[in-house]
Coordinates of C-alpha atoms in Angstrom, one line a residue:
X1 CA 0.0 0.0 0.0
X2 CA 2.9 2.4 0.6
X3 CA 4.0 2.4 -3.0
X4 CA 0.6 3.5 -4.4
X5 CA 0.3 6.2 -1.7
X6 CA 3.8 7.4 -2.5
X7 CA 3.1 7.6 -6.2
X8 CA -0.2 9.4 -5.5
X9 CA 1.7 11.9 -3.3
X10 CA 4.3 12.5 -6.0
X11 CA 1.7 12.9 -8.6
X12 CA -0.1 15.4 -6.4
X13 CA 3.1 17.4 -5.8
X14 CA 3.8 17.3 -9.5
X15 CA 0.4 18.8 -10.3
X16 CA 0.8 21.5 -7.6
X17 CA 4.2 22.3 -9.0
X18 CA 2.8 22.5 -12.6
X19 CA -0.1 24.8 -11.7
X20 CA 2.2 26.9 -9.4
X21 CA 4.8 27.4 -12.1
X22 CA 2.1 28.4 -14.6
X23 CA 0.6 30.9 -12.1
X24 CA 4.0 32.3 -11.2
X25 CA 4.9 32.6 -14.9
X26 CA 1.8 34.5 -15.9
X27 CA 1.9 36.7 -12.8
X28 CA 5.4 37.7 -13.7
X29 CA 4.7 38.2 -17.4
X30 CA 1.5 40.1 -16.8
X31 CA 3.0 42.5 -14.3
X32 CA 5.8 43.3 -16.8
X33 CA 3.2 43.8 -19.6
X34 CA 0.9 45.8 -17.4
X35 CA 3.7 48.1 -16.1
X36 CA 4.9 48.7 -19.6
X37 CA 1.4 49.4 -21.0
X38 CA 0.6 51.5 -17.9
X39 CA 3.6 53.8 -18.5
X40 CA 3.3 54.0 -22.3
X41 CA -0.5 54.2 -22.1
X42 CA -0.5 57.0 -19.6
X43 CA 2.1 58.9 -21.7
X44 CA -0.1 58.3 -24.7
X45 CA -3.2 59.5 -22.8
X46 CA -1.4 62.6 -21.7
X47 CA -0.1 63.2 -25.2
X48 CA -3.5 63.1 -26.7
X49 CA -5.0 65.2 -24.0
X50 CA -2.3 67.9 -24.4
X51 CA -2.6 67.8 -28.2
X52 CA -6.4 68.3 -27.9
X53 CA -5.9 71.2 -25.4
X54 CA -3.3 72.8 -27.7
X55 CA -5.6 72.6 -30.7
X56 CA -8.3 74.2 -28.6
X57 CA -6.0 77.1 -27.7
X58 CA -4.8 77.4 -31.3
X59 CA -7.7 76.6 -33.7
X60 CA -5.4 77.3 -36.7
X61 CA -3.8 73.9 -36.1
X62 CA -6.8 72.5 -38.0
X63 CA -5.1 73.7 -41.2
X64 CA -2.2 71.5 -40.4
X65 CA -4.2 68.4 -40.8
X66 CA -3.2 67.6 -44.4
X67 CA 0.5 68.1 -43.5
X68 CA 0.0 65.9 -40.4
X69 CA -1.4 63.3 -42.7
X70 CA 1.7 63.4 -44.9
X71 CA 3.9 62.9 -41.8
X72 CA 1.8 59.9 -40.8
X73 CA 1.9 58.2 -44.2
X74 CA 5.7 58.9 -44.4
X75 CA 6.3 57.5 -40.9
X76 CA 4.3 54.3 -41.6
X77 CA 6.2 53.8 -44.8
X78 CA 9.5 54.4 -43.0
X79 CA 8.7 51.8 -40.4
X80 CA 7.2 49.4 -42.9
X81 CA 3.9 49.3 -41.0
X82 CA 1.6 50.7 -43.7
X83 CA -1.7 48.9 -43.8
X84 CA -1.4 47.4 -40.4
X85 CA -4.0 48.0 -37.8
X86 CA -6.3 46.4 -35.2
X87 CA -7.2 43.6 -37.5
X88 CA -3.6 42.5 -37.5
X89 CA -3.6 42.4 -33.7
X90 CA -6.6 40.1 -33.8
X91 CA -4.9 38.0 -36.4
X92 CA -1.9 37.8 -34.1
X93 CA -4.1 36.0 -31.6
X94 CA -6.1 34.0 -34.1
X95 CA -3.3 32.8 -36.4
X96 CA -0.1 33.4 -34.3
X97 CA 1.2 36.1 -36.7
X98 CA 4.1 38.2 -35.6
X99 CA 3.9 41.8 -34.7
X100 CA 6.7 44.4 -35.5
X101 CA 7.8 46.6 -32.6
X102 CA 7.7 49.6 -35.0
X103 CA 3.9 49.5 -35.0
X104 CA 4.1 51.0 -31.5
X105 CA 5.8 54.3 -32.4
X106 CA 3.8 54.5 -35.6
X107 CA 0.4 54.4 -34.1
X108 CA 1.5 56.6 -31.1
X109 CA 2.7 59.4 -33.4
X110 CA -0.1 59.0 -35.9
X111 CA -2.9 59.2 -33.3
X112 CA -1.4 62.2 -31.4
X113 CA -0.9 64.1 -34.7
X114 CA -4.5 63.2 -35.8
X115 CA -5.9 64.6 -32.5
X116 CA -3.5 67.6 -32.6
X117 CA -4.8 68.8 -36.0
X118 CA -8.5 67.9 -35.5
X119 CA -9.0 64.5 -37.1
X120 CA -12.1 62.7 -35.8
X121 CA -10.8 59.5 -34.1
X122 CA -10.7 57.7 -30.8
X123 CA -8.0 56.1 -28.8
X124 CA -8.8 52.5 -28.4
X125 CA -7.5 51.5 -31.9
X126 CA -4.2 52.8 -30.7
X127 CA -4.7 51.0 -27.4
X128 CA -5.3 47.6 -28.9
X129 CA -2.5 48.0 -31.4
X130 CA 0.1 49.3 -29.0
X131 CA -1.0 47.0 -26.2
X132 CA -1.0 44.0 -28.4
X133 CA 2.4 44.9 -29.7
X134 CA 3.8 45.3 -26.2
X135 CA 2.3 42.1 -25.0
X136 CA 3.6 40.2 -28.0
X137 CA 7.1 41.6 -27.6
X138 CA 7.1 40.9 -23.9
X139 CA 6.1 37.3 -24.6
X140 CA 9.1 37.0 -27.0
X141 CA 11.3 38.4 -24.3
X142 CA 10.1 35.7 -21.9
X143 CA 10.6 33.1 -24.7
X144 CA 7.0 32.0 -24.6
X145 CA 5.7 29.5 -27.1
X146 CA 3.2 30.2 -29.8
X147 CA 0.1 29.7 -27.8
X148 CA 1.4 31.7 -24.8
X149 CA 2.4 34.5 -27.2
X150 CA -1.2 34.8 -28.2
X151 CA -2.3 35.1 -24.5
X152 CA 0.5 37.7 -23.9
X153 CA -0.9 39.7 -26.8
X154 CA -4.4 39.6 -25.3
X155 CA -2.9 40.7 -21.9
X156 CA -1.3 43.7 -23.6
X157 CA -4.6 44.6 -25.3
X158 CA -6.3 44.5 -21.9
X159 CA -3.6 46.4 -20.1
X160 CA -3.5 49.3 -22.5
X161 CA -7.3 49.6 -22.7
X162 CA -7.4 49.7 -18.9
X163 CA -4.7 52.4 -18.7
X164 CA -6.6 54.6 -21.2
X165 CA -10.1 54.3 -19.9
X166 CA -9.6 53.2 -16.3
X167 CA -11.9 50.2 -16.7
X168 CA -9.8 47.2 -15.8
X169 CA -12.7 44.6 -15.7
X170 CA -14.1 45.7 -19.0
X171 CA -10.6 45.7 -20.5
X172 CA -10.0 42.1 -19.2
X173 CA -13.3 40.7 -20.6
X174 CA -13.1 42.7 -23.8
X175 CA -9.6 41.4 -24.7
X176 CA -10.7 37.8 -23.9
X177 CA -13.9 37.8 -26.0
X178 CA -13.4 40.3 -28.9
X179 CA -11.2 37.9 -30.8
X180 CA -13.7 35.1 -31.3
X181 CA -17.3 35.9 -30.3
X182 CA -19.0 32.9 -28.6
X183 CA -16.1 31.7 -26.5
X184 CA -14.1 33.1 -23.7
X185 CA -10.5 32.0 -23.3
X186 CA -10.5 31.4 -19.6
X187 CA -6.8 30.5 -19.6
X188 CA -6.2 34.2 -20.4
X189 CA -8.2 35.5 -17.4
X190 CA -5.4 35.8 -14.9
X191 CA -2.9 37.2 -17.3
X192 CA -5.4 39.8 -18.7
X193 CA -6.7 40.7 -15.2
X194 CA -3.3 41.0 -13.7
X195 CA -2.0 43.1 -16.6
X196 CA -5.1 45.3 -16.5
X197 CA -4.9 46.0 -12.8
X198 CA -1.2 46.7 -13.0
X199 CA -1.7 49.1 -15.9
X200 CA -4.6 50.8 -14.1
X201 CA -2.5 51.3 -11.0
X202 CA 0.3 52.8 -13.0
X203 CA -2.1 55.1 -14.8
X204 CA -3.5 56.4 -11.5
X205 CA 0.0 57.0 -10.2
X206 CA 0.8 59.0 -13.3
X207 CA -2.2 61.2 -12.9
X208 CA -4.6 59.7 -15.5
X209 CA -8.2 60.0 -14.3
X210 CA -10.5 57.1 -15.1
X211 CA -13.4 57.8 -17.4
X212 CA -16.6 58.1 -15.2
X213 CA -20.0 59.7 -15.7
X214 CA -22.7 60.8 -13.2
X215 CA -26.2 59.9 -14.4
X216 CA -29.5 59.2 -12.6
X217 CA -30.9 55.7 -13.0
X218 CA -34.7 55.1 -12.9
X219 CA -36.3 52.5 -10.7
X220 CA -36.7 49.1 -12.3
X221 CA -40.2 48.8 -13.9
X222 CA -41.8 46.9 -16.8
X223 CA -42.8 50.0 -18.8
X224 CA -39.3 51.4 -18.6
X225 CA -37.9 48.0 -19.6
X226 CA -40.0 48.1 -22.8
X227 CA -38.9 51.6 -23.6
X228 CA -35.2 50.6 -23.1
X229 CA -35.8 47.6 -25.4
X230 CA -37.2 49.9 -28.1
X231 CA -34.2 52.3 -27.8
X232 CA -31.8 49.3 -27.9
X233 CA -33.3 48.1 -31.1
X234 CA -32.8 51.5 -32.7
X235 CA -29.2 51.6 -31.4
X236 CA -28.6 48.2 -33.1
X237 CA -29.6 49.9 -36.4
X238 CA -27.3 52.8 -35.6
X239 CA -24.4 50.4 -34.9
X240 CA -25.0 48.7 -38.3
X241 CA -25.0 52.2 -40.0
X242 CA -21.8 53.1 -38.1
X243 CA -19.8 50.0 -39.0
X244 CA -21.0 49.9 -42.6
X245 CA -20.3 53.5 -43.2
X246 CA -16.7 53.2 -41.8
X247 CA -16.1 50.1 -44.0
X248 CA -17.7 51.7 -47.1
X249 CA -15.7 54.8 -46.7
X250 CA -12.4 52.9 -46.4
X251 CA -13.2 50.8 -49.5
X252 CA -14.3 53.8 -51.6
X253 CA -11.4 56.0 -50.6
X254 CA -8.8 53.3 -51.3
X255 CA -10.5 52.5 -54.6
X256 CA -11.0 56.1 -55.9
X257 CA -7.7 57.6 -54.5
X258 CA -5.2 54.7 -54.5
X259 CA -2.2 57.0 -53.8
X260 CA -2.0 57.2 -49.9
X261 CA -0.3 60.6 -50.1
X262 CA -3.0 62.2 -52.1
X263 CA -5.7 60.4 -50.2
X264 CA -4.6 61.7 -46.8
X265 CA -4.3 65.3 -48.1
X266 CA -7.8 65.1 -49.7
X267 CA -9.2 63.7 -46.5
X268 CA -7.5 66.4 -44.4
X269 CA -9.0 69.2 -46.5
X270 CA -12.4 67.4 -46.4
X271 CA -12.4 67.5 -42.6
X272 CA -11.4 71.2 -42.6
X273 CA -14.2 72.0 -45.0
X274 CA -16.8 70.1 -43.0
X275 CA -15.6 71.8 -39.8
X276 CA -16.2 75.2 -41.2
X277 CA -19.5 74.2 -42.7
X278 CA -20.7 73.0 -39.3
X279 CA -19.4 76.0 -37.6
X280 CA -18.2 74.0 -34.6
X281 CA -15.2 71.9 -33.5
X282 CA -17.4 69.4 -31.6
X283 CA -16.8 66.7 -34.2
X284 CA -13.0 67.0 -34.3
X285 CA -10.8 64.9 -32.1
X286 CA -12.4 62.3 -29.8
X287 CA -15.3 64.5 -28.6
X288 CA -15.6 63.2 -25.1
X289 CA -16.8 66.6 -23.9
X290 CA -19.8 66.2 -26.1
X291 CA -20.4 62.7 -24.7
X292 CA -20.2 64.2 -21.2
X293 CA -22.8 66.8 -22.0
X294 CA -25.1 64.3 -23.5
X295 CA -24.9 61.9 -20.5
X296 CA -24.7 64.4 -17.6
X297 CA -26.6 67.4 -19.0
X298 CA -28.9 65.6 -21.4
X299 CA -28.2 67.9 -24.3
X300 CA -27.1 67.0 -27.8
X301 CA -27.6 68.4 -31.4
X302 CA -30.2 66.3 -33.2
X303 CA -27.8 65.6 -36.1
X304 CA -24.7 65.2 -33.9
X305 CA -24.5 61.4 -34.3
X306 CA -24.7 61.6 -38.1
X307 CA -22.1 64.3 -38.3
X308 CA -19.7 62.5 -36.0
X309 CA -20.1 59.4 -38.1
X310 CA -19.3 61.4 -41.3
X311 CA -16.2 63.1 -39.8
X312 CA -14.9 59.8 -38.4
X313 CA -15.4 57.9 -41.7
X314 CA -13.5 60.5 -43.7
X315 CA -10.7 60.8 -41.1
X316 CA -10.0 57.1 -40.8
X317 CA -10.5 56.2 -44.4
X318 CA -8.1 58.9 -45.5
X319 CA -5.3 57.3 -43.5
X320 CA -5.3 59.2 -40.2
X321 CA -4.9 57.1 -37.0
X322 CA -6.9 56.5 -33.9
X323 CA -9.9 54.3 -33.3
X324 CA -13.6 53.8 -33.7
X325 CA -14.7 53.0 -30.2
X326 CA -14.7 56.5 -28.8
X327 CA -16.6 57.8 -31.9
X328 CA -19.1 55.0 -31.3
X329 CA -19.5 56.3 -27.7
X330 CA -20.2 59.8 -29.2
X331 CA -22.6 58.4 -31.8
X332 CA -24.5 56.3 -29.3
X333 CA -24.6 58.9 -26.5
X334 CA -25.9 61.7 -28.8
X335 CA -28.4 59.4 -30.6
X336 CA -29.7 58.2 -27.3
X337 CA -29.9 61.7 -25.9
X338 CA -32.0 62.8 -28.8
X339 CA -34.3 59.8 -29.3
X340 CA -34.7 58.7 -25.6
X341 CA -37.0 61.5 -24.6
X342 CA -39.3 60.7 -27.6
X343 CA -39.7 57.3 -26.0
X344 CA -40.2 58.6 -22.6
X345 CA -36.7 57.9 -21.3
X346 CA -34.8 60.7 -19.4
X347 CA -32.2 62.2 -21.8
X348 CA -29.1 61.6 -19.7
X349 CA -30.0 58.0 -19.0
X350 CA -30.9 57.4 -22.6
X351 CA -27.5 58.8 -23.6
X352 CA -25.8 56.3 -21.3
X353 CA -27.9 53.5 -22.8
X354 CA -27.1 54.6 -26.3
X355 CA -23.4 54.8 -25.6
X356 CA -23.2 51.2 -24.3
X357 CA -25.7 49.7 -26.8
X358 CA -24.1 51.1 -29.9
X359 CA -20.6 50.1 -28.6
X360 CA -22.0 46.6 -28.0
X361 CA -23.5 46.3 -31.5
X362 CA -20.2 47.6 -33.1
X363 CA -17.9 45.2 -31.3
X364 CA -20.3 42.2 -30.7
X365 CA -19.3 41.9 -27.0
X366 CA -22.4 42.0 -24.8
X367 CA -20.8 40.8 -21.5
X368 CA -17.9 43.3 -21.8
X369 CA -20.4 46.0 -22.6
X370 CA -22.4 45.3 -19.5
X371 CA -19.2 45.5 -17.4
X372 CA -18.4 48.8 -19.3
X373 CA -21.8 50.2 -18.1
X374 CA -21.0 49.4 -14.5
X375 CA -17.5 50.9 -14.6
X376 CA -18.6 54.0 -16.4
X377 CA -22.0 54.7 -14.8
X378 CA -22.3 52.5 -11.7
X379 CA -24.4 49.4 -11.1
X380 CA -27.7 51.2 -10.4
X381 CA -29.2 50.4 -13.9
X382 CA -27.3 47.2 -14.7
X383 CA -30.4 45.3 -15.6
X384 CA -31.5 48.0 -18.1
X385 CA -28.0 48.0 -19.6
X386 CA -28.0 44.2 -19.8
X387 CA -31.3 44.2 -21.7
X388 CA -30.0 47.0 -24.0
X389 CA -26.8 45.1 -24.7
X390 CA -28.6 41.8 -25.4
X391 CA -31.0 43.3 -27.9
X392 CA -28.3 45.4 -29.6
X393 CA -26.0 42.4 -29.9
X394 CA -28.7 40.2 -31.4
X395 CA -30.2 42.7 -33.8
X396 CA -26.9 44.1 -35.1
X397 CA -26.4 40.9 -37.0
X398 CA -22.9 39.8 -38.1
X399 CA -21.7 43.4 -38.7
X400 CA -18.7 44.8 -36.7
X401 CA -15.8 47.1 -36.6
X402 CA -13.2 44.4 -36.9
X403 CA -13.3 42.2 -40.0
X404 CA -10.7 39.8 -38.6
X405 CA -13.1 39.1 -35.7
X406 CA -14.8 35.7 -35.9
X407 CA -18.3 34.9 -34.6
X408 CA -18.3 31.2 -33.7
X409 CA -21.9 30.7 -32.9
X410 CA -25.1 31.9 -34.6
X411 CA -26.9 34.9 -33.1
X412 CA -30.2 33.2 -33.9
X413 CA -29.8 29.6 -32.7
X414 CA -27.3 27.4 -30.8
X415 CA -25.4 26.5 -33.9
X416 CA -21.6 26.6 -34.6
X417 CA -20.9 28.7 -37.7
X418 CA -17.3 30.2 -37.2
X419 CA -17.6 33.1 -39.7
X420 CA -15.7 36.4 -40.1
X421 CA -17.5 39.5 -39.0
X422 CA -19.0 41.4 -42.1
X423 CA -18.6 38.3 -44.2
X424 CA -21.8 36.5 -43.1
X425 CA -25.5 37.3 -43.1
X426 CA -28.4 35.6 -41.4
X427 CA -30.2 33.4 -43.9
X428 CA -27.0 32.6 -45.8
X429 CA -24.9 29.5 -45.5
X430 CA -24.6 28.6 -41.8
X431 CA -21.7 26.2 -42.1
X432 CA -18.2 27.3 -43.1
X433 CA -14.8 25.6 -42.5
X434 CA -13.0 26.7 -39.3
X435 CA -10.5 29.5 -39.7
X436 CA -7.1 27.8 -40.0
X437 CA -4.8 28.3 -37.0
X438 CA -7.5 29.8 -34.8
X439 CA -7.6 29.0 -31.1
X440 CA -10.8 27.0 -31.7
X441 CA -8.6 24.3 -33.3

């Protein structure tokens, strides 16, 4: 009997050692990734903030947008990162593709210049790209294998997102689910959460304030639930419009103006012309002050969501850098603020619902979107936000901001489909071969 007991004890100790080593490895790797993303992410946040303030103090900088575009195109060509973006970060996780370190300075400089001169873009595109690059390079530094490199890339995405927005739980879940909708890679939870919390702590230490809003939440009642459901359905349609407009503009600009130098100059002058036609700079930059007014003051121009969409589509399709998520916040908040009162929903609360619902429809991440609502607005209206996210996710179809994203299960039934976002429509073929090299394999 002693031998079996001894073997069992040795096996138990072996398992403890195996799990202990894995935990220790990921804690060490994630802390390094989180610290690096926290420092660089905070510097990036401060850079974008100062660039925006400088443009506000010197409105003539708007006329520098075409020149800034030429610098961006030139720097991307110099670093051989032209054409690379968030879809490449997703592919790095899906397919194990490598990421060049030069993408980090390219997107950093490109986004700051875009904001400095009034291009309409967000920050999360830069966050996912820079964070994914940092995570990938840190994984190589630790000599991680191919599968662990993918997890390190996700941890970097989560950490940088957390540093910029101050939403560590949202960042963790978002990085884990945005790659393949329908599964959550639980093995990445501790790396992503640790990296997110580390980056969040570093950002707070460097003076970056987390994004938070103050909004009154109504009591839970059936009538309000029905009103929220109606608004969420409309937000799903807006998210489809948002994604399709961005993709259409990118395709048409590349097709009609194939030369990137000419394209970015033309786009720059188009944004300048639109700014003067509108008579306001509300649609330049990220526009978070407009989002704040919509949520906290309940005021927004009736056409604000359409104008922001137009500004963003031109800016990004021309070759300027940034992201689409903050513009989706703007579009959703202003749309909800205007349409909500028509449905009997308080304007500020409707703006908050619109922000989260349009974001959810655009990125296809309902659980992450619910966490986002809690971290941005508190948990008082979580059930309302959950309903809005669920409806927006279902009714937005298979559209999305990221074409490399895969949706593994149908939104209409419990059926495995494994299709790329924007390449599948309900009613079409429901069975396609798995994406080669994906984590599903």
